[in-house]
Amino acid sequence: MSTALVTGATSGIGLSFAHQLAERGHDVVLVARDRARLENVSDDLRAKYGVGTEILVADLSDRAETGKVAERLADQARPVDLLVNNAGYALKKRFLDNDIADEEAVFDVLGRAVLVLSHAAARAMRERGHGAIVNVSSVAGQITSGTYSAIKSFVTVFTEGLSAELAGTGVTATALLPGFTRTEFHDRAKLNMSRLPKFMWLDADRLVTDCLDDVAKGRVVSVPGAQYKAIVATLRFAPRSLVRSRARTVHRPKGRQG
């Protein structure tokens, strides 16, 4: 039986990862900020799937707490075979309207934590000769919508580079690029998403299933949903001036996952 570690594991995509990995027989290390929610998820997974669970309370905007998660990933006595870097949130206002401390905090969660945790996991996995890393990026990383897009772009390119570095080691790295996904994310942020066409919504469980299938196939980039596959393919060839002009009015929602 192998072990998976999931950050942002108490809601949305992270919660779906936790359930599907447990259903497949993985023990699960759950990472999030809220101990009560972690304990509820942990109890649920043990009851439903009979797997072992462990909780780590950590705010990944805090470097010391991120370090504790990295230490868990590096522990060869308790190996983690799959890392899912999912924790994240977004700031609603534009970059220049935000306090720089808020921008630094979101950078730490979305970018630095992915860097630090991937480094710890990949080194331990490489030494053992097997393992997988999933870094949850976003289709937003393909456009120019403030710092959220910029950091998600980093996550995608970083994962591609890590995958190349790990080639031949038995360890894989996959960037997951979801679009709009039905989770509690938007409700918690009190956002009205009624104008978004229904066909643009993804189902979190289907998204995670498709991603895990891509991981098993060794794919470096996983884009769930035919509509988003088409969007990403189009953006790769679109003039950047056009991409910038279309993104000027786009705002990311405020909220957190984990």
C-alpha positions as MATLAB code, in Angstrom:
seq = 'MSTALVTGATSGIGLSFAHQLAERGHDVVLVARDRARLENVSDDLRAKYGVGTEILVADLSDRAETGKVAERLADQARPVDLLVNNAGYALKKRFLDNDIADEEAVFDVLGRAVLVLSHAAARAMRERGHGAIVNVSSVAGQITSGTYSAIKSFVTVFTEGLSAELAGTGVTATALLPGFTRTEFHDRAKLNMSRLPKFMWLDADRLVTDCLDDVAKGRVVSVPGAQYKAIVATLRFAPRSLVRSRARTVHRPKGRQG';
ca = [
       0.000    0.000    0.000;
       1.392    3.413   -0.966;
       0.945    6.827    0.609;
      -0.235   10.071   -0.981;
       0.046   13.583    0.468;
      -2.531   16.161   -0.600;
      -2.399   19.860    0.261;
      -5.646   21.820    0.417;
      -7.308   18.483    1.124;
     -10.494   19.635    2.864;
     -12.421   21.090   -0.066;
     -12.810   21.201   -3.812;
     -10.289   19.489   -6.050;
      -8.065   18.559   -3.116;
     -10.910   16.780   -1.336;
     -11.729   14.866   -4.502;
      -8.090   13.795   -4.807;
      -8.144   12.604   -1.195;
     -11.280   10.511   -1.728;
     -10.227    8.985   -5.020;
      -6.746    8.125   -3.804;
      -8.179    6.540   -0.662;
     -10.707    4.624   -2.746;
      -7.793    3.253   -4.798;
      -6.185    1.986   -1.605;
      -3.656    4.704   -0.832;
      -3.033    5.824    2.717;
      -3.430    9.619    2.732;
      -1.623   12.467    4.461;
      -4.016   15.426    4.562;
      -2.665   18.993    4.706;
      -4.760   22.125    5.308;
      -5.157   25.033    7.732;
      -8.326   23.970    9.578;
      -7.809   21.132   12.072;
     -11.525   20.451   12.559;
     -12.138   20.052    8.830;
      -9.035   17.885    8.502;
     -10.260   15.602   11.269;
     -13.689   15.311    9.630;
     -12.163   14.349    6.278;
      -9.742   11.945    7.957;
     -12.569   10.175    9.821;
     -14.632    9.962    6.638;
     -11.814    8.406    4.598;
     -11.032    5.799    7.237;
     -14.689    4.853    7.601;
     -15.415    4.635    3.870;
     -12.225    3.082    2.530;
     -10.408    1.503    5.466;
      -7.148    3.312    4.738;
      -4.681    4.941    7.073;
      -4.820    8.713    7.377;
      -2.586   11.383    8.862;
      -3.294   15.078    9.273;
      -0.858   17.969    9.085;
      -2.197   21.393   10.050;
      -0.231   23.915    8.024;
      -0.729   27.352    6.508;
       1.511   27.315    3.452;
       1.871   31.086    3.517;
       3.961   30.491    6.650;
       7.438   29.342    5.638;
       8.085   27.454    8.872;
       4.858   25.487    8.480;
       5.655   24.762    4.840;
       9.000   23.462    6.057;
       7.253   20.969    8.338;
       5.346   19.555    5.370;
       8.598   19.357    3.409;
      10.170   17.415    6.278;
       7.306   14.918    6.139;
       7.847   14.446    2.408;
      11.572   13.912    2.909;
      11.095   11.261    5.614;
      12.340    8.039    4.036;
      11.132    6.019    7.010;
       7.556    6.994    6.062;
       7.725    7.349    2.277;
       5.225    9.426    0.319;
       4.716    7.983   -3.158;
       2.417   10.668   -4.590;
       2.385   14.387   -3.837;
      -0.567   16.547   -4.880;
       0.221   20.264   -4.556;
      -3.308   21.657   -4.611;
      -3.621   24.304   -1.862;
      -4.370   27.727   -3.227;
      -6.451   30.861   -3.281;
      -6.745   34.096   -5.236;
      -7.039   37.798   -4.541;
     -10.046   39.549   -6.015;
      -8.508   42.980   -6.520;
      -5.891   43.943   -9.077;
      -2.203   43.820   -8.211;
      -1.745   47.539   -7.557;
      -4.883   47.669   -5.394;
      -3.658   44.932   -3.058;
      -1.352   45.319   -0.105;
       2.046   43.875   -1.004;
       1.907   41.608    2.066;
      -1.209   39.963    0.629;
       0.536   39.497   -2.711;
       3.547   37.947   -0.997;
       1.309   35.558    0.943;
      -0.498   34.318   -2.163;
       2.858   33.943   -3.923;
       4.105   31.812   -1.039;
       1.072   29.492   -1.201;
       0.706   29.201   -4.976;
       4.358   29.336   -5.976;
       6.914   28.937   -3.226;
       5.122   26.045   -1.515;
       4.946   24.164   -4.817;
       8.678   24.742   -5.295;
       9.665   23.690   -1.767;
       7.380   20.657   -1.499;
       8.216   19.426   -5.001;
      11.927   19.674   -4.174;
      11.563   17.643   -0.982;
       9.321   15.014   -2.564;
      11.273   14.638   -5.811;
      14.596   14.134   -4.059;
      13.151   11.466   -1.761;
      11.291    9.756   -4.608;
      14.333    9.826   -6.881;
      16.377    8.099   -4.200;
      13.737    5.343   -3.990;
      13.359    5.121   -7.770;
       9.625    5.690   -7.999;
       6.902    8.256   -7.277;
       4.731   10.941   -8.808;
       4.071   14.640   -8.278;
       0.917   16.481   -9.352;
       1.047   20.271   -9.273;
      -2.364   21.882   -9.673;
      -1.915   24.820  -12.014;
      -4.710   26.441  -14.044;
      -5.827   27.333  -17.534;
      -5.527   30.890  -16.161;
      -1.767   30.418  -16.397;
      -2.127   30.592  -20.168;
      -3.538   34.143  -20.084;
      -2.471   37.454  -18.530;
      -4.756   38.008  -15.560;
      -2.603   39.480  -12.828;
      -0.374   37.670  -10.403;
      -2.632   34.606  -10.170;
      -2.056   33.886  -13.852;
       1.635   34.670  -13.539;
       2.155   32.276  -10.639;
       0.116   29.518  -12.291;
       2.204   29.988  -15.437;
       5.271   29.438  -13.267;
       3.751   26.266  -11.803;
       3.135   24.810  -15.269;
       6.580   25.619  -16.663;
       8.289   24.591  -13.428;
       6.530   21.210  -13.564;
       7.514   20.710  -17.190;
      11.123   21.413  -16.299;
      10.985   19.118  -13.275;
       9.549   16.352  -15.431;
      12.483   16.652  -17.815;
      14.951   16.559  -14.926;
      13.309   13.419  -13.529;
      13.291   11.537  -16.837;
      14.619    8.026  -16.389;
      14.440    8.083  -12.586;
      11.089    6.350  -12.188;
       9.537    9.583  -10.888;
       7.044   11.671  -12.855;
       5.737   15.225  -12.580;
       2.388   16.351  -13.992;
       0.868   19.825  -14.171;
      -2.936   19.816  -13.906;
      -4.591   22.742  -15.707;
      -8.277   22.910  -14.703;
     -10.694   25.575  -15.808;
     -13.835   26.613  -13.900;
     -14.717   23.708  -11.609;
     -17.827   23.138   -9.511;
     -16.578   23.324   -5.919;
     -17.413   25.455   -2.888;
     -14.687   27.887   -3.988;
     -17.019   30.439   -5.549;
     -19.731   30.115   -2.890;
     -17.199   30.775   -0.117;
     -16.089   33.867   -1.989;
     -19.752   34.954   -2.412;
     -19.377   35.345   -6.160;
     -22.231   35.282   -8.642;
     -21.132   32.922  -11.413;
     -24.578   32.640  -13.020;
     -23.417   34.266  -16.264;
     -20.827   31.575  -16.934;
     -22.203   29.140  -19.554;
     -22.940   25.687  -18.201;
     -20.627   24.004  -20.697;
     -17.649   25.829  -19.161;
     -18.037   24.086  -15.800;
     -16.010   21.009  -14.933;
     -16.907   18.321  -12.410;
     -14.201   17.974   -9.752;
     -14.479   14.188   -9.474;
     -14.251   13.645  -13.239;
     -11.365   16.114  -13.411;
      -9.409   14.201  -10.775;
     -10.132   10.830  -12.388;
      -8.839   12.108  -15.727;
      -5.763   13.594  -14.055;
      -4.877   10.356  -12.260;
      -5.259    8.508  -15.555;
      -2.846   10.992  -17.139;
      -0.401   10.504  -14.264;
      -0.522    6.735  -14.815;
       0.289    7.360  -18.495;
       3.203    9.619  -17.581;
       1.718   12.736  -19.156;
       3.431   15.978  -18.210;
       0.438   18.297  -18.715;
      -3.134   17.261  -17.934;
      -5.929   19.487  -19.259;
      -9.378   18.180  -18.267;
     -12.401   18.774  -20.464;
     -12.637   19.034  -24.244;
     -13.555   22.717  -24.002;
     -10.401   23.576  -22.075;
      -8.201   21.392  -24.252;
      -9.409   23.488  -27.186;
      -8.872   26.753  -25.300;
      -5.328   25.849  -24.261;
      -4.461   24.721  -27.790;
      -5.823   27.990  -29.200;
      -3.945   30.123  -26.686;
      -0.656   28.489  -27.629;
      -0.951   29.895  -31.142;
      -2.817   33.139  -30.431;
      -0.838   36.402  -30.678;
       0.125   37.541  -27.198;
      -1.242   41.008  -27.956;
      -4.670   39.416  -28.475;
      -4.358   37.372  -25.284;
      -3.483   40.506  -23.317;
      -6.370   42.505  -24.727;
      -8.917   39.781  -23.934;
      -7.658   39.411  -20.365;
      -7.807   43.067  -19.324;
     -11.197   42.765  -17.655;
     -10.638   39.372  -16.051;
     -10.555   39.207  -12.238;
      -9.741   36.176  -10.169;
     -12.063   35.407   -7.220;
     -11.062   35.692   -3.600;
     -11.064   32.503   -1.571;
      -8.894   29.650   -0.353;
      -8.640   25.917   -0.775;
      -7.067   24.481    2.365;
];
